[in-house]
Coordinates of C-alpha atoms in Angstrom, one line a residue:
M1 CA 16.0 -43.1 -51.5
D2 CA 12.6 -43.9 -49.2
F3 CA 9.5 -44.0 -51.8
T4 CA 7.4 -45.7 -49.2
F5 CA 3.8 -43.8 -49.6
T6 CA 1.4 -43.4 -46.2
E7 CA -1.5 -44.9 -45.0
E8 CA -3.4 -41.9 -46.7
Q9 CA -2.1 -42.2 -50.1
Q10 CA -1.6 -45.8 -50.2
A11 CA -5.7 -46.2 -48.8
A12 CA -6.1 -43.8 -52.7
V13 CA -4.6 -46.7 -54.7
E14 CA -6.3 -49.2 -52.9
A15 CA -9.5 -47.3 -53.7
A16 CA -8.8 -46.4 -57.3
R17 CA -8.4 -50.0 -58.0
A18 CA -11.6 -50.7 -56.7
V19 CA -12.6 -48.4 -59.0
F20 CA -11.1 -49.1 -62.3
S21 CA -11.0 -52.9 -61.1
G22 CA -14.7 -53.0 -64.1
V23 CA -13.4 -50.7 -66.0
A24 CA -12.7 -52.3 -70.3
P25 CA -9.8 -51.1 -71.8
D26 CA -12.1 -52.1 -75.3
R27 CA -15.3 -50.5 -74.4
V28 CA -15.4 -48.3 -77.1
P29 CA -14.5 -48.9 -81.1
S30 CA -10.6 -49.1 -81.6
P31 CA -9.1 -46.1 -82.8
A32 CA -7.1 -48.4 -85.6
L33 CA -11.0 -48.9 -86.8
T34 CA -12.5 -45.2 -86.3
P35 CA -11.6 -42.9 -88.7
G36 CA -12.7 -39.9 -85.8
A37 CA -13.3 -39.6 -82.8
V38 CA -14.4 -43.3 -80.5
A39 CA -17.1 -41.5 -78.6
E40 CA -18.5 -38.3 -78.3
D41 CA -18.1 -38.4 -74.1
I42 CA -16.4 -39.0 -71.5
D43 CA -16.7 -42.0 -69.7
R44 CA -19.8 -40.3 -67.5
Q45 CA -20.2 -43.5 -65.4
L46 CA -16.5 -44.1 -64.6
W47 CA -17.0 -40.0 -63.7
Q48 CA -19.6 -40.0 -61.1
E49 CA -17.7 -43.7 -59.2
L50 CA -14.7 -41.6 -59.1
A51 CA -16.4 -39.0 -57.7
R52 CA -19.4 -41.2 -55.4
T53 CA -15.4 -42.4 -53.3
D54 CA -14.1 -38.6 -53.1
L55 CA -11.5 -39.7 -56.0
L56 CA -12.3 -36.4 -57.6
G57 CA -11.3 -34.0 -54.4
L58 CA -8.6 -36.1 -53.5
T59 CA -5.7 -32.5 -53.7
L60 CA -8.3 -30.7 -52.6
S61 CA -8.4 -29.7 -49.1
P62 CA -10.5 -30.9 -46.5
H63 CA -12.3 -26.8 -46.6
H64 CA -13.1 -27.8 -50.6
G65 CA -14.6 -31.0 -49.6
G66 CA -11.5 -33.0 -50.2
A67 CA -8.8 -35.0 -48.8
G68 CA -6.2 -32.1 -48.1
L69 CA -3.5 -34.9 -50.3
G70 CA -0.9 -33.4 -52.8
P71 CA 0.5 -34.2 -56.3
I72 CA 1.7 -37.9 -55.7
T73 CA -1.1 -39.2 -54.7
L74 CA -3.0 -37.6 -57.6
C75 CA 0.0 -39.4 -60.1
L76 CA -0.4 -42.8 -58.0
V77 CA -4.2 -43.1 -58.8
L78 CA -3.2 -41.5 -62.8
R79 CA -0.6 -45.0 -62.1
E80 CA -3.8 -47.0 -61.9
S81 CA -6.1 -45.5 -64.7
A82 CA -3.9 -45.8 -67.5
K83 CA -3.4 -49.7 -66.6
V84 CA -7.4 -49.9 -67.9
L85 CA -7.3 -46.3 -70.4
A86 CA -9.7 -44.7 -67.6
R87 CA -11.2 -42.3 -70.6
V88 CA -11.8 -39.5 -67.7
P89 CA -10.0 -36.0 -67.5
L90 CA -8.8 -37.1 -64.6
L91 CA -5.4 -35.3 -64.6
E92 CA -6.7 -32.2 -66.2
S93 CA -9.6 -31.3 -64.2
C94 CA -7.8 -32.0 -61.3
A95 CA -4.5 -30.1 -61.5
V96 CA -6.4 -27.0 -62.9
A97 CA -8.8 -27.3 -59.5
M98 CA -5.3 -27.7 -57.2
T99 CA -4.1 -24.5 -59.0
I100 CA -6.8 -22.6 -58.9
Q101 CA -7.1 -24.3 -55.1
R102 CA -2.9 -22.6 -54.9
Y103 CA -2.7 -19.3 -57.3
G104 CA -6.6 -18.6 -57.7
E105 CA -9.5 -16.2 -55.4
S106 CA -11.5 -17.3 -52.7
T107 CA -14.6 -16.7 -53.7
L108 CA -14.1 -18.5 -56.9
A109 CA -12.4 -21.2 -56.0
A110 CA -14.7 -21.3 -53.3
E111 CA -17.8 -21.3 -55.9
L112 CA -15.9 -24.3 -58.3
L113 CA -13.6 -26.7 -56.4
P114 CA -17.0 -27.9 -54.3
R115 CA -18.3 -29.0 -57.6
A116 CA -15.3 -30.3 -58.8
A117 CA -14.5 -32.6 -56.5
R118 CA -18.1 -33.4 -56.2
G119 CA -17.6 -34.1 -59.9
E120 CA -20.4 -31.8 -61.5
L121 CA -17.8 -29.9 -63.4
I122 CA -15.4 -30.5 -65.3
L123 CA -12.1 -29.0 -65.5
T124 CA -9.2 -28.8 -68.7
A125 CA -6.6 -27.1 -69.9
G126 CA -4.9 -25.8 -73.2
A127 CA -0.9 -26.4 -73.1
N128 CA -0.4 -26.9 -76.2
G129 CA -0.6 -23.5 -78.0
R130 CA -0.8 -23.0 -81.8
S131 CA 1.1 -26.1 -82.3
G132 CA 2.6 -27.6 -79.3
H133 CA 6.3 -26.6 -80.1
D134 CA 6.0 -23.0 -79.0
P135 CA 5.1 -21.6 -75.5
A136 CA 1.5 -22.3 -74.8
E137 CA 1.6 -18.6 -73.1
L138 CA 2.5 -17.4 -76.2
A139 CA -0.7 -18.6 -78.1
V140 CA -2.9 -16.1 -76.8
V141 CA -2.8 -12.4 -75.0
A142 CA -4.8 -11.3 -72.3
R143 CA -5.5 -7.2 -72.1
P144 CA -7.4 -5.5 -69.7
Y145 CA -11.0 -4.1 -71.0
G146 CA -10.4 -0.6 -73.0
E147 CA -11.8 2.6 -71.3
N148 CA -14.4 2.8 -73.6
E149 CA -15.4 -1.1 -73.5
T150 CA -15.7 -1.2 -69.3
P151 CA -19.0 -0.3 -68.4
P152 CA -19.1 1.7 -65.2
G153 CA -18.5 0.1 -62.0
D154 CA -17.1 -3.1 -64.6
S155 CA -13.6 -4.5 -64.8
G156 CA -12.2 -7.4 -66.2
W157 CA -9.8 -8.9 -69.3
V158 CA -10.2 -9.4 -72.9
L159 CA -8.1 -12.8 -74.6
D160 CA -7.9 -13.0 -77.8
G161 CA -6.1 -16.3 -79.3
M162 CA -5.9 -20.3 -79.9
Q163 CA -5.0 -22.6 -78.1
S164 CA -4.7 -26.3 -80.2
A165 CA -5.4 -29.8 -78.6
V166 CA -7.2 -28.8 -76.5
P167 CA -8.8 -32.0 -73.7
W168 CA -12.3 -32.6 -73.7
A169 CA -12.6 -29.0 -74.4
Q170 CA -16.3 -29.5 -75.4
V171 CA -18.0 -31.5 -72.8
A172 CA -16.0 -29.2 -70.5
D173 CA -17.0 -26.5 -68.4
W174 CA -14.4 -24.3 -67.4
I175 CA -11.4 -24.1 -69.7
A176 CA -8.0 -22.7 -68.2
V177 CA -5.7 -21.1 -70.6
P178 CA -2.4 -19.6 -70.6
A179 CA -2.2 -16.5 -71.6
H180 CA 0.3 -13.2 -71.8
T181 CA 0.0 -9.4 -71.1
A182 CA 1.3 -6.9 -72.7
E183 CA 4.1 -6.7 -69.6
G184 CA 5.0 -10.1 -71.1
G185 CA 4.7 -11.8 -68.3
A186 CA 1.9 -15.5 -68.5
V187 CA -1.2 -15.4 -66.5
L188 CA -3.7 -18.1 -66.7
A189 CA -7.6 -17.5 -67.5
L190 CA -10.0 -19.2 -67.1
V191 CA -12.5 -19.1 -69.4
H192 CA -16.6 -21.2 -69.4
R193 CA -17.1 -23.1 -72.4
T194 CA -19.9 -21.2 -74.0
R195 CA -18.8 -17.5 -73.1
D196 CA -19.5 -15.5 -75.9
G197 CA -16.6 -15.6 -78.5
V198 CA -15.5 -19.2 -77.9
T199 CA -15.3 -21.7 -80.8
L200 CA -14.6 -24.8 -80.9
A201 CA -13.0 -27.1 -84.2
E202 CA -13.4 -30.8 -83.5
Q203 CA -9.9 -32.7 -83.0
V204 CA -9.1 -36.3 -82.9
S205 CA -6.2 -38.0 -80.6
T206 CA -3.9 -40.8 -81.9
S207 CA -5.2 -42.1 -78.8
G208 CA -9.1 -41.7 -80.6
E209 CA -10.3 -39.0 -77.8
R210 CA -11.6 -36.1 -78.2
L211 CA -10.0 -33.0 -78.5
A212 CA -10.4 -29.0 -79.2
E213 CA -8.8 -26.1 -81.2
V214 CA -10.2 -23.0 -78.4
R215 CA -9.8 -20.0 -80.6
L216 CA -10.9 -17.0 -78.1
D217 CA -12.1 -13.5 -80.5
A218 CA -12.5 -11.1 -78.0
V219 CA -13.8 -13.0 -75.0
R220 CA -14.4 -11.5 -71.8
I221 CA -13.8 -13.0 -68.1
E222 CA -14.0 -11.4 -65.4
A223 CA -10.9 -9.3 -63.5
R224 CA -11.1 -13.0 -60.8
E225 CA -11.0 -15.4 -64.1
L226 CA -7.6 -14.2 -64.2
I227 CA -5.2 -15.7 -62.3
D228 CA -1.5 -13.5 -62.7
A229 CA 0.2 -14.8 -59.6
P230 CA 4.2 -15.2 -60.2
G231 CA 4.3 -18.6 -61.5
C232 CA 0.4 -20.2 -61.4
W233 CA 0.5 -21.4 -65.1
D234 CA 4.2 -22.7 -64.4
W235 CA 3.1 -24.9 -61.4
L236 CA 0.2 -26.2 -64.0
R237 CA 2.0 -27.2 -66.5
S238 CA 4.6 -29.1 -64.2
L239 CA 1.8 -30.8 -62.5
L240 CA 0.2 -32.0 -66.0
T241 CA 4.0 -32.8 -67.3
T242 CA 4.1 -35.2 -63.7
G243 CA 0.7 -36.4 -64.6
T244 CA 1.4 -37.4 -68.4
C245 CA 4.7 -38.9 -66.2
A246 CA 2.2 -41.0 -64.2
L247 CA 0.0 -42.0 -67.1
A248 CA 2.7 -43.5 -68.8
L249 CA 4.2 -46.0 -66.7
G250 CA 0.8 -47.3 -65.9
L251 CA 0.1 -48.1 -69.2
G252 CA 3.6 -49.1 -69.3
E253 CA 3.4 -51.7 -66.4
R254 CA 0.4 -52.7 -67.6
V255 CA 1.1 -53.7 -70.9
L256 CA 5.1 -55.6 -69.5
E257 CA 2.0 -57.2 -67.6
M258 CA 0.5 -58.7 -70.7
T259 CA 3.1 -59.5 -72.6
A260 CA 4.6 -60.9 -69.3
E261 CA 0.7 -63.5 -69.6
Y262 CA 1.6 -63.9 -73.8
T263 CA 5.4 -65.1 -73.5
G264 CA 4.5 -67.5 -70.5
K265 CA 1.9 -69.1 -72.5
R266 CA 3.2 -69.0 -76.0
E267 CA 5.0 -72.4 -77.0
Q268 CA 7.0 -72.8 -79.8
F269 CA 9.4 -75.9 -80.7
G270 CA 8.2 -76.9 -76.8
F271 CA 8.9 -74.8 -75.0
P272 CA 7.3 -70.8 -73.2
V273 CA 9.2 -68.1 -75.9
A274 CA 9.3 -66.1 -72.0
T275 CA 12.0 -68.9 -71.6
F276 CA 14.4 -67.8 -75.2
Q277 CA 17.1 -65.6 -74.2
A278 CA 16.0 -63.2 -76.9
V279 CA 12.7 -62.2 -75.4
A280 CA 14.1 -62.7 -71.7
V281 CA 16.2 -60.3 -72.4
Q282 CA 13.7 -58.1 -74.3
A283 CA 11.4 -58.0 -71.7
A284 CA 14.5 -57.6 -68.5
D285 CA 15.2 -53.6 -70.7
R286 CA 11.9 -53.2 -70.6
Y287 CA 11.8 -53.9 -66.9
I288 CA 15.1 -51.5 -66.3
D289 CA 12.5 -48.6 -67.7
L290 CA 9.7 -48.7 -65.9
R291 CA 12.5 -48.9 -62.9
A292 CA 13.7 -46.4 -63.6
M293 CA 10.1 -44.2 -64.9
E294 CA 9.4 -44.8 -61.6
A295 CA 11.7 -43.1 -59.8
T296 CA 12.2 -40.0 -61.7
L297 CA 8.5 -39.6 -61.8
W298 CA 8.4 -39.6 -57.6
Q299 CA 11.3 -37.5 -57.7
A300 CA 9.0 -35.0 -60.1
A301 CA 6.1 -35.8 -58.3
W302 CA 7.9 -35.0 -54.5
R303 CA 9.9 -32.0 -55.8
I304 CA 6.4 -30.1 -56.9
S305 CA 4.5 -31.5 -54.1
T306 CA 7.3 -30.1 -51.5
D307 CA 8.6 -27.0 -53.4
A308 CA 11.9 -28.7 -51.7
G309 CA 15.2 -26.9 -53.3
G310 CA 17.9 -28.5 -55.0
P311 CA 20.9 -28.2 -57.7
L312 CA 18.8 -27.8 -60.3
P313 CA 15.1 -26.4 -60.2
A314 CA 12.4 -28.3 -60.2
A315 CA 11.9 -28.1 -63.9
G316 CA 14.8 -30.0 -64.6
D317 CA 13.3 -33.0 -62.4
I318 CA 10.3 -32.7 -64.2
A319 CA 12.0 -32.7 -67.8
V320 CA 13.9 -35.6 -66.3
A321 CA 11.2 -37.2 -65.9
K322 CA 9.1 -37.3 -69.2
I323 CA 12.6 -37.4 -71.1
W324 CA 11.9 -41.6 -69.6
A325 CA 8.5 -41.4 -69.6
S326 CA 7.9 -40.3 -73.2
D327 CA 11.7 -42.9 -74.6
G328 CA 10.1 -45.8 -71.4
V329 CA 6.2 -45.5 -73.2
R330 CA 7.7 -46.3 -76.0
R331 CA 10.2 -48.4 -76.1
V332 CA 7.5 -50.8 -73.4
V333 CA 4.8 -51.1 -76.1
Q334 CA 7.4 -51.5 -79.2
S335 CA 8.7 -54.2 -77.9
A336 CA 5.6 -55.7 -76.8
Q337 CA 4.3 -55.6 -79.6
H338 CA 7.4 -57.9 -81.2
L339 CA 7.7 -60.1 -79.0
H340 CA 3.3 -60.4 -79.3
G341 CA 4.2 -61.4 -82.8
G342 CA 1.3 -60.5 -85.1
F343 CA -1.1 -61.5 -82.0
G344 CA -0.1 -58.1 -81.0
A345 CA -1.8 -56.4 -84.3
D346 CA -5.1 -58.1 -83.7
T347 CA -7.8 -55.6 -83.4
D348 CA -9.9 -58.2 -81.0
Y349 CA -6.9 -57.6 -78.9
P350 CA -6.5 -54.9 -76.8
L351 CA -2.5 -54.2 -76.8
H352 CA -3.1 -52.1 -80.3
R353 CA -4.8 -49.5 -78.0
F354 CA -2.1 -49.3 -75.9
H355 CA 0.1 -48.5 -78.0
A356 CA -1.9 -45.7 -79.5
W357 CA -2.1 -44.0 -75.7
A358 CA 1.4 -44.6 -75.5
K359 CA 2.6 -42.3 -78.4
Q360 CA -0.1 -40.3 -77.7
I361 CA 1.5 -39.7 -74.0
E362 CA 5.2 -39.7 -75.3
L363 CA 4.3 -36.5 -77.7
S364 CA 1.4 -34.7 -74.9
L365 CA 3.3 -31.5 -73.3
G366 CA 6.5 -32.0 -75.4
P367 CA 8.4 -35.2 -76.4
A368 CA 11.9 -36.4 -75.0
A369 CA 14.5 -34.3 -78.0
A370 CA 12.2 -30.9 -76.1
H371 CA 12.9 -32.3 -72.6
E372 CA 16.4 -33.0 -73.3
E373 CA 16.7 -29.7 -74.4
A374 CA 15.2 -27.6 -71.7
L375 CA 17.3 -29.6 -69.1
G376 CA 20.2 -28.5 -71.8
D377 CA 18.6 -25.1 -71.1
L378 CA 18.6 -25.1 -67.2
L379 CA 21.5 -27.5 -66.7
A380 CA 24.1 -24.3 -68.9
A381 CA 22.3 -21.6 -66.1
H382 CA 22.9 -24.1 -63.2
P383 CA 25.8 -24.9 -63.5
L384 CA 26.5 -28.4 -61.6
G385 CA 29.6 -28.6 -59.4

């Protein structure tokens, strides 16, 4: 397999590294020492810097103020963001913007996407349903305005239901909400945070970031704000899942670097502990995990970017990538904690922050077991050989 990236993609990585180089993982209170969220808002300074360097619009077309690159480039930037635990909804905002561009009405795209690329709008998505275990689209019902509800000449939809654990919903401008219609089809509704009938209840992630339970009580939206194109929600969910795998890879790579730095300096019996066979074997196993995470990530991102066919639908490659990402990032941080000894649990040292983020990423959009089940269903429906 050829994982050579284009000049444009490599330039995006260099730009991302330059922006994230000034970000310190411990610039907010520790989640281990904070009963609630570690901060009330995203890192606004970083968000504006991402906009200034055109990283928020990388995946949008030039018509909307972007660079016309695709999901692979987004994953490359996400990989760099995870190395510093960047507190910005980069994945959610870019993924929703790409979905609007691909499936949404042109007037809505023209209104929202240039502002999103400039960092003036924040987009997020609800992808967890009520509990995170059932399909998210089943948690919200979308129905057309009734005859007695519709003002003359008006049209639109009414939403009822809820989505749990929506990232940064309190500061987002628009929330992409998966829903289902009476016919059973999955649709994607774009709901402004301040719309009548929208209620946000505070939730906090394992990593200390703000989440929200978004309740929709007879929320009215315009017809153009509901995307009913076939596959729109599946595509957004696939993009979010693949982006989560990129976050896992970047975080795991940084944690292994920290472990190598520590074990190379820490001495026992007069020798660096990195020279001990037991330590070297654990580090080598985690390196293998990271390489498997990388290979499966780029396979999934390539399938999404190209719509290429294969023996299984793209969902199969995405499931494999998330299985490796969830299990791999957990093993990497657990080995890192072990090899750091008690120093790894010191809240003045950043490793425990990476551990908290890794647990959040591991379970986001389904743990490995959920994707193993999904992969089994795909294999049963599409026998190989």
